PDB file of C-alpha atoms in Angstrom:
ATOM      1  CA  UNK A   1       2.228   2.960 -91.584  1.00 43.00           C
ATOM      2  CA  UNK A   2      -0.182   4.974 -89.777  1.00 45.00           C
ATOM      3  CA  UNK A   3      -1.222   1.872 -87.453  1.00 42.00           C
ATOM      4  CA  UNK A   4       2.398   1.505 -86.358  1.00 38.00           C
ATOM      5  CA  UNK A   5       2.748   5.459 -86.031  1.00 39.00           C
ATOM      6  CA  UNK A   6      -1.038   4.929 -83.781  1.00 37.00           C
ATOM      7  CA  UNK A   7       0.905   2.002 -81.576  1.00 37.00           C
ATOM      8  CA  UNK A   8       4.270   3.488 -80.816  1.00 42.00           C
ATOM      9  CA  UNK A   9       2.333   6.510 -79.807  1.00 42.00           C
ATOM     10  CA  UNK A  10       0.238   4.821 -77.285  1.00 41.00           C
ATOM     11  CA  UNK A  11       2.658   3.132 -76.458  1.00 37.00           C
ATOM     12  CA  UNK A  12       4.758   5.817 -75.463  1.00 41.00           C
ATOM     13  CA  UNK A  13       2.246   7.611 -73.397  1.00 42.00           C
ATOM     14  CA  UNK A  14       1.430   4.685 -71.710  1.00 38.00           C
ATOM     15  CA  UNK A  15       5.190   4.535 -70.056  1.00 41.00           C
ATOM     16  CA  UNK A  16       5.417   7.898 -69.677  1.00 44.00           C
ATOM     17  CA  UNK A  17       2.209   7.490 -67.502  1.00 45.00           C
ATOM     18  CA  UNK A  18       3.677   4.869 -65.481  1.00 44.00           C
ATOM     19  CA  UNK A  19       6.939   6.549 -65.317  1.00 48.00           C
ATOM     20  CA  UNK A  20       8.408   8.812 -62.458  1.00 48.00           C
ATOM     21  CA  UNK A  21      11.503   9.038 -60.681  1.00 49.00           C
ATOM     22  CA  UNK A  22      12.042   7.205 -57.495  1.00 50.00           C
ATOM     23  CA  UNK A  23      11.737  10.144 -55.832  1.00 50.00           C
ATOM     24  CA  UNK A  24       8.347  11.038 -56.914  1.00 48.00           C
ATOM     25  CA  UNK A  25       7.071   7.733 -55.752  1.00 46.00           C
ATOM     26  CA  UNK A  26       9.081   8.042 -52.185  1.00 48.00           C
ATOM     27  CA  UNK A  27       7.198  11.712 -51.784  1.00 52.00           C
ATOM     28  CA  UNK A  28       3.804   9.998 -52.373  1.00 56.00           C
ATOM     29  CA  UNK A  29       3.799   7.056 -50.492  1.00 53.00           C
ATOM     30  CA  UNK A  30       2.300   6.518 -47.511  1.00 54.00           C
ATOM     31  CA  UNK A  31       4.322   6.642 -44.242  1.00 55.00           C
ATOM     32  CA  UNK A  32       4.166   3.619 -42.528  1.00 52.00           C
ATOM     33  CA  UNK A  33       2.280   3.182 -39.099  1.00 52.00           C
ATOM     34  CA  UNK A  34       4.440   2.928 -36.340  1.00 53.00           C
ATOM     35  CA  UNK A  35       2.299   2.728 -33.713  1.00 55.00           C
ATOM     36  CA  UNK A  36      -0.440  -0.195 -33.881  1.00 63.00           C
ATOM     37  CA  UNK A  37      -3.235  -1.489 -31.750  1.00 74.00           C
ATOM     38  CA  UNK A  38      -2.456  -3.729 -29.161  1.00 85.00           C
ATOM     39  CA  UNK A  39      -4.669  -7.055 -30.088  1.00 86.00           C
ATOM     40  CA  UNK A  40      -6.598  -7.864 -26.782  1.00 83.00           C
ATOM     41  CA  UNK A  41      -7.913 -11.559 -27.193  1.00 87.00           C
ATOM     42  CA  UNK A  42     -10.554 -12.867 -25.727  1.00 91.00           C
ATOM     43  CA  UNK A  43     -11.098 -16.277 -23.690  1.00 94.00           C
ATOM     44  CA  UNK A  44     -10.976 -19.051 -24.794  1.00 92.00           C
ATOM     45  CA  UNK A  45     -14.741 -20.906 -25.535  1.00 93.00           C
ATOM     46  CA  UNK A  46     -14.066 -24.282 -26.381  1.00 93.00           C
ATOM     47  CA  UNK A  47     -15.570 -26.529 -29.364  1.00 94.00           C
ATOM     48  CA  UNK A  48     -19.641 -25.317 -29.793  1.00 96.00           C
ATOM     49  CA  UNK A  49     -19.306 -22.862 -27.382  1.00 96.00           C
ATOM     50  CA  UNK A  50     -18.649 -25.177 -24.749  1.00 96.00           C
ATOM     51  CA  UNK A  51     -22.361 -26.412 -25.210  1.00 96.00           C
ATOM     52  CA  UNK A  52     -23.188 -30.146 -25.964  1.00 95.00           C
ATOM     53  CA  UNK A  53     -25.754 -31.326 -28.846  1.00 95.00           C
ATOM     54  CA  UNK A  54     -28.260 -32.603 -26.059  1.00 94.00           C
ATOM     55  CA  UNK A  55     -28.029 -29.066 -24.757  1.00 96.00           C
ATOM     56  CA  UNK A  56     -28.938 -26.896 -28.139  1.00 96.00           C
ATOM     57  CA  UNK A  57     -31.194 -29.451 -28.427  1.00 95.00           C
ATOM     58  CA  UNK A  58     -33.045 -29.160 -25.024  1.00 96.00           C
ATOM     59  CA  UNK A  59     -33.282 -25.085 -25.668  1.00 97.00           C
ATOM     60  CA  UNK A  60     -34.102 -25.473 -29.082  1.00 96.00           C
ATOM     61  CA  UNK A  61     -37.329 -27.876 -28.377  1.00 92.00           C
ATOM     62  CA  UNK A  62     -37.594 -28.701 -32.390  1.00 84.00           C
ATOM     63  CA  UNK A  63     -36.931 -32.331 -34.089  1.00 76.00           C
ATOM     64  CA  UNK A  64     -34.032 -33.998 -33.510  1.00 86.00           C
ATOM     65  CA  UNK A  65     -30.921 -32.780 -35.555  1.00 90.00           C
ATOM     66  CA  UNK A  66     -30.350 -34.665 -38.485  1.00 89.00           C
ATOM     67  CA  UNK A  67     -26.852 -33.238 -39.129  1.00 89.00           C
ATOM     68  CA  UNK A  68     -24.360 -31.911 -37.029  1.00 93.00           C
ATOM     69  CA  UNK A  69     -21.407 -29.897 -38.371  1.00 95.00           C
ATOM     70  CA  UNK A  70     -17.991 -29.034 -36.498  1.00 95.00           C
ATOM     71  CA  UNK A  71     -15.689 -27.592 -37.643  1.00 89.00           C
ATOM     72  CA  UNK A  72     -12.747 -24.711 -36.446  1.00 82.00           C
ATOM     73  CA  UNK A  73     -14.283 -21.883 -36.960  1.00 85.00           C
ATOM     74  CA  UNK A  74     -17.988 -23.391 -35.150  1.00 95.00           C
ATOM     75  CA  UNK A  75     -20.953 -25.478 -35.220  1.00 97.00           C
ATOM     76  CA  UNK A  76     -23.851 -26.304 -37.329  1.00 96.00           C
ATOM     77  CA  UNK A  77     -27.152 -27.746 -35.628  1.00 96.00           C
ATOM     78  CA  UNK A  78     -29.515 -28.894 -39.082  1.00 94.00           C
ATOM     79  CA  UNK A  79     -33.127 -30.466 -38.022  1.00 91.00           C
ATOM     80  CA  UNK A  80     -33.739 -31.505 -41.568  1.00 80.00           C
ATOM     81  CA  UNK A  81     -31.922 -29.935 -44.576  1.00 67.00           C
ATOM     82  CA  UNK A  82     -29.998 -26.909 -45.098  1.00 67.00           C
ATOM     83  CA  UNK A  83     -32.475 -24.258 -45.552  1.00 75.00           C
ATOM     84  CA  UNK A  84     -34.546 -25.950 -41.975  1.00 84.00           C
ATOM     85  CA  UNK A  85     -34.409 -24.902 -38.526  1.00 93.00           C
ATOM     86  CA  UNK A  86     -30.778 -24.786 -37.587  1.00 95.00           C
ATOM     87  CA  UNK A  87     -28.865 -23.138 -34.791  1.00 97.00           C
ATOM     88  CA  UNK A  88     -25.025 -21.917 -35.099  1.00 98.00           C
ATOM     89  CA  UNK A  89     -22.063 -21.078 -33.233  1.00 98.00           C
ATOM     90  CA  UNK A  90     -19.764 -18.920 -34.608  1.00 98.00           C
ATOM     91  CA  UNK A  91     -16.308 -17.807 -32.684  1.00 95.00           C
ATOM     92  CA  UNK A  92     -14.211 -14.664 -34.310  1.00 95.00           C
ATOM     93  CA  UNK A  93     -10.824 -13.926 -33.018  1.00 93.00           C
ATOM     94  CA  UNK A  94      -9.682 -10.284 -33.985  1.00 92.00           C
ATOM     95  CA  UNK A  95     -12.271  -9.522 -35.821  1.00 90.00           C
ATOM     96  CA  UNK A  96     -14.894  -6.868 -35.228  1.00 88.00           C
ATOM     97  CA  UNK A  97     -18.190  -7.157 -34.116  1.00 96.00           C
ATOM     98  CA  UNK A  98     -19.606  -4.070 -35.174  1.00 95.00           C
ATOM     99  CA  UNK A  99     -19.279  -5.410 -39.157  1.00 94.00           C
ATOM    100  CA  UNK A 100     -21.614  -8.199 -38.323  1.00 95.00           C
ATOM    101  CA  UNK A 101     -24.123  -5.931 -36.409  1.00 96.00           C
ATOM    102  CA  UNK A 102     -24.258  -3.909 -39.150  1.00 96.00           C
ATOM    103  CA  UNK A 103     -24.583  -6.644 -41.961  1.00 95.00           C
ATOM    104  CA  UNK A 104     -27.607  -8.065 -39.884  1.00 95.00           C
ATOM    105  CA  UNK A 105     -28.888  -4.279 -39.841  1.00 95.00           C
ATOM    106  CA  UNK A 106     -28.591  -4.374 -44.135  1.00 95.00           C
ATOM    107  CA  UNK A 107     -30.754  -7.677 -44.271  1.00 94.00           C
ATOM    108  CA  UNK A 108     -33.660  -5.852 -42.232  1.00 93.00           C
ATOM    109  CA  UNK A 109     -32.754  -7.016 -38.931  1.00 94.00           C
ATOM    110  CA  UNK A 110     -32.836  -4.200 -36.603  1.00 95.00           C
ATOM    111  CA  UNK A 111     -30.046  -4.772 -33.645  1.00 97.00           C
ATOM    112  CA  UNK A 112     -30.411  -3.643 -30.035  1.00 97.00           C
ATOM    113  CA  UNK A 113     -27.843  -3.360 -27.493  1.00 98.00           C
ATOM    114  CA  UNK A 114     -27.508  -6.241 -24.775  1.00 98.00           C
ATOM    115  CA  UNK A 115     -25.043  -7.209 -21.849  1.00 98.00           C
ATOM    116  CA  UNK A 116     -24.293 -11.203 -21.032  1.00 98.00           C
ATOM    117  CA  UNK A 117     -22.238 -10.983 -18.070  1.00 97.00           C
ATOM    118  CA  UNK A 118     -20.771  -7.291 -18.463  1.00 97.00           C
ATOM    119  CA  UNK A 119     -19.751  -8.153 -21.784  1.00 97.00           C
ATOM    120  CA  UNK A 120     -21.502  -5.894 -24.831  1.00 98.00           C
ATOM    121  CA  UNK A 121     -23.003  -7.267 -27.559  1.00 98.00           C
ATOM    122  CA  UNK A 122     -26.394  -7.420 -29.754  1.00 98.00           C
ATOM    123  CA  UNK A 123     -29.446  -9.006 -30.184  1.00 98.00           C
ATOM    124  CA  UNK A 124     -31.055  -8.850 -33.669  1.00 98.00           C
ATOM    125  CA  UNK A 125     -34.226 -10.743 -34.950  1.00 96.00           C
ATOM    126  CA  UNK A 126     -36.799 -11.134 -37.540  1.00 95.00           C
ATOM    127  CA  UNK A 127     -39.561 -13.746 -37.283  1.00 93.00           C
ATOM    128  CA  UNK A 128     -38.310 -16.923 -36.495  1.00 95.00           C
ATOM    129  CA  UNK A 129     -34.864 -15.953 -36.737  1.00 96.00           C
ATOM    130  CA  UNK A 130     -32.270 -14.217 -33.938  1.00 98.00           C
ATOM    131  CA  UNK A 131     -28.938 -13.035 -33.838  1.00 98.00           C
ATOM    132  CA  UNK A 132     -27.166 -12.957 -30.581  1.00 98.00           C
ATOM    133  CA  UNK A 133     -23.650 -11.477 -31.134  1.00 98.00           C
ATOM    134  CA  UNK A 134     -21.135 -10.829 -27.371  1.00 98.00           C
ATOM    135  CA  UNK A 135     -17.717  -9.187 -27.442  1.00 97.00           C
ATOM    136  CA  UNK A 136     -15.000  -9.872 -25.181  1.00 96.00           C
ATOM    137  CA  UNK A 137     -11.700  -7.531 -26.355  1.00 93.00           C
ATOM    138  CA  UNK A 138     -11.121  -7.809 -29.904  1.00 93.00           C
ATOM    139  CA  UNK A 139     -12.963 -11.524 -30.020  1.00 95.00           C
ATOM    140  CA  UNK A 140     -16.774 -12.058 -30.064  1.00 97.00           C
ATOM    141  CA  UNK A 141     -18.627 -15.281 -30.773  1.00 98.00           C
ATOM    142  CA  UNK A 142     -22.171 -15.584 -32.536  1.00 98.00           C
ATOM    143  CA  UNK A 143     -25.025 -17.962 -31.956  1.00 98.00           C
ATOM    144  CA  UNK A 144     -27.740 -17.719 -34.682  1.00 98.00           C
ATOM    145  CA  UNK A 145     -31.191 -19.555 -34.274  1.00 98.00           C
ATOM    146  CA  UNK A 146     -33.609 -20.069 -36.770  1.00 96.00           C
ATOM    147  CA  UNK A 147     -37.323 -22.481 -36.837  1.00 95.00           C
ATOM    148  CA  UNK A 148     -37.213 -21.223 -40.720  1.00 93.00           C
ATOM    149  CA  UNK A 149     -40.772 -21.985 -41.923  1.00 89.00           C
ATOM    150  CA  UNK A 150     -41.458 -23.983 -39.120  1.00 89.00           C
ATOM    151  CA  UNK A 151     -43.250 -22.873 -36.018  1.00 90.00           C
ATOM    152  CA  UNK A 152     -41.094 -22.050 -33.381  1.00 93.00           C
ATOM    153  CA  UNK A 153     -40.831 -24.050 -30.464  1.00 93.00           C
ATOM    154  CA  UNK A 154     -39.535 -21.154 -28.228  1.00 95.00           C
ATOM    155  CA  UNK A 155     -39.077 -17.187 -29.158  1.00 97.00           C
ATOM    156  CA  UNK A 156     -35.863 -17.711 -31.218  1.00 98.00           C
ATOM    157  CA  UNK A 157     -33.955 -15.000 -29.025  1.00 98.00           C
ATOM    158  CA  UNK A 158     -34.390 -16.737 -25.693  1.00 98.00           C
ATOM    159  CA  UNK A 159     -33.096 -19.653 -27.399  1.00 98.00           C
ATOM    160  CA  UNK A 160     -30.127 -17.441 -28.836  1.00 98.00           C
ATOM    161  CA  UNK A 161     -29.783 -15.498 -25.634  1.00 98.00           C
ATOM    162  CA  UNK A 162     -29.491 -18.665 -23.077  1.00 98.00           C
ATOM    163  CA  UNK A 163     -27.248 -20.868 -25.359  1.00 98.00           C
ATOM    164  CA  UNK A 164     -25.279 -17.259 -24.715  1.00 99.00           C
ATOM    165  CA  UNK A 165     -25.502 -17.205 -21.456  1.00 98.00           C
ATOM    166  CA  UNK A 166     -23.738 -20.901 -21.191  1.00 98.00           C
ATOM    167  CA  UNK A 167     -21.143 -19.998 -23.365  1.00 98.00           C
ATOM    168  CA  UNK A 168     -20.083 -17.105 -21.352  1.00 98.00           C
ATOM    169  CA  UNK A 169     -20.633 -19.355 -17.990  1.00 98.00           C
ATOM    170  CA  UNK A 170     -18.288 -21.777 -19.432  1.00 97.00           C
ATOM    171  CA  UNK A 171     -15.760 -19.792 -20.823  1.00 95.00           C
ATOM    172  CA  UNK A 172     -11.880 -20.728 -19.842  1.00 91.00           C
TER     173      UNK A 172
END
């Protein structure tokens, strides 16, 4: 009898816990925004970037790509398996580009301030690997480069930085 007593009880204090009148949930709810950001897209960029495989290729200077991935969010350049030297396009729409600034700043890759073009942006690298992140309104695309545990080529950031200067040339 005391187990039933012991379950009605806590039973009974857990709906008074979730009770209320509808009143008391009107006066704690939050009003609702009436006034929201306009959304100020970008251009448009076009699949890769706008930049051909012969033309990563030609800045990248390593191996020739075993796989290449497209899809609608970017592009994939793999030299030899997933964890080789790749270089990626990524394209955000509404989405900010501070959040992946500062998630390349967590991993221990310090980010500096750059300009393609008038537009702001970063640059972050570490070793072999570079970051090159450019903002246009509330859009900003992403080209990473990476020779992995290979020796690069070229510094990873020109690479990143003049695969980001195309894409901004060629923007529609």
């Amino acid at each position: 009898m005391k187990r039933v007593t012991l379950v009605i009880t806590a039973v009974a204090a857990l709906i008074a816990g979730c009770g209320g009148s509808e009143t008391d949930a009107a006066d704690t709810a939050p009003e609702p925004s009436t006034s929201k950001a306009a959304y100020e897209p970008g251009p448009f960029f076009g699949e890769c970037g706008s930049i051909s495989d012969a033309e990563v290729q030609a800045a990248f200077g390593a191996g020739p790509f075993a796989q290449v991935t497209r899809n609608s969010v970017g592009c994939q350049w793999e030299t030899v398996a997933i964890s080789g030297p790749s270089v990626s396009f990524s394209w955000y729409r509404g989405s900010p580009i501070g959040r992946e600034r500062a998630g390349s700043e967590l991993i221990g890759r310090p980010a500096k301030d750059i300009a393609i073009d008038g537009n702001p942006g970063f640059e972050a690298e570490q070793g072999p690997l570079c970051e090159i992140g450019v903002q246009f309104g509330d859009d900003f695309f992403h080209w990473s480069v990476t020779y992995s545990e290979q020796i690069p080529a070229r510094p990873p950031c020109d690479v990143g930085n003049e695969l980001a200067k195309l894409t901004v040339e060629r923007k529609q």
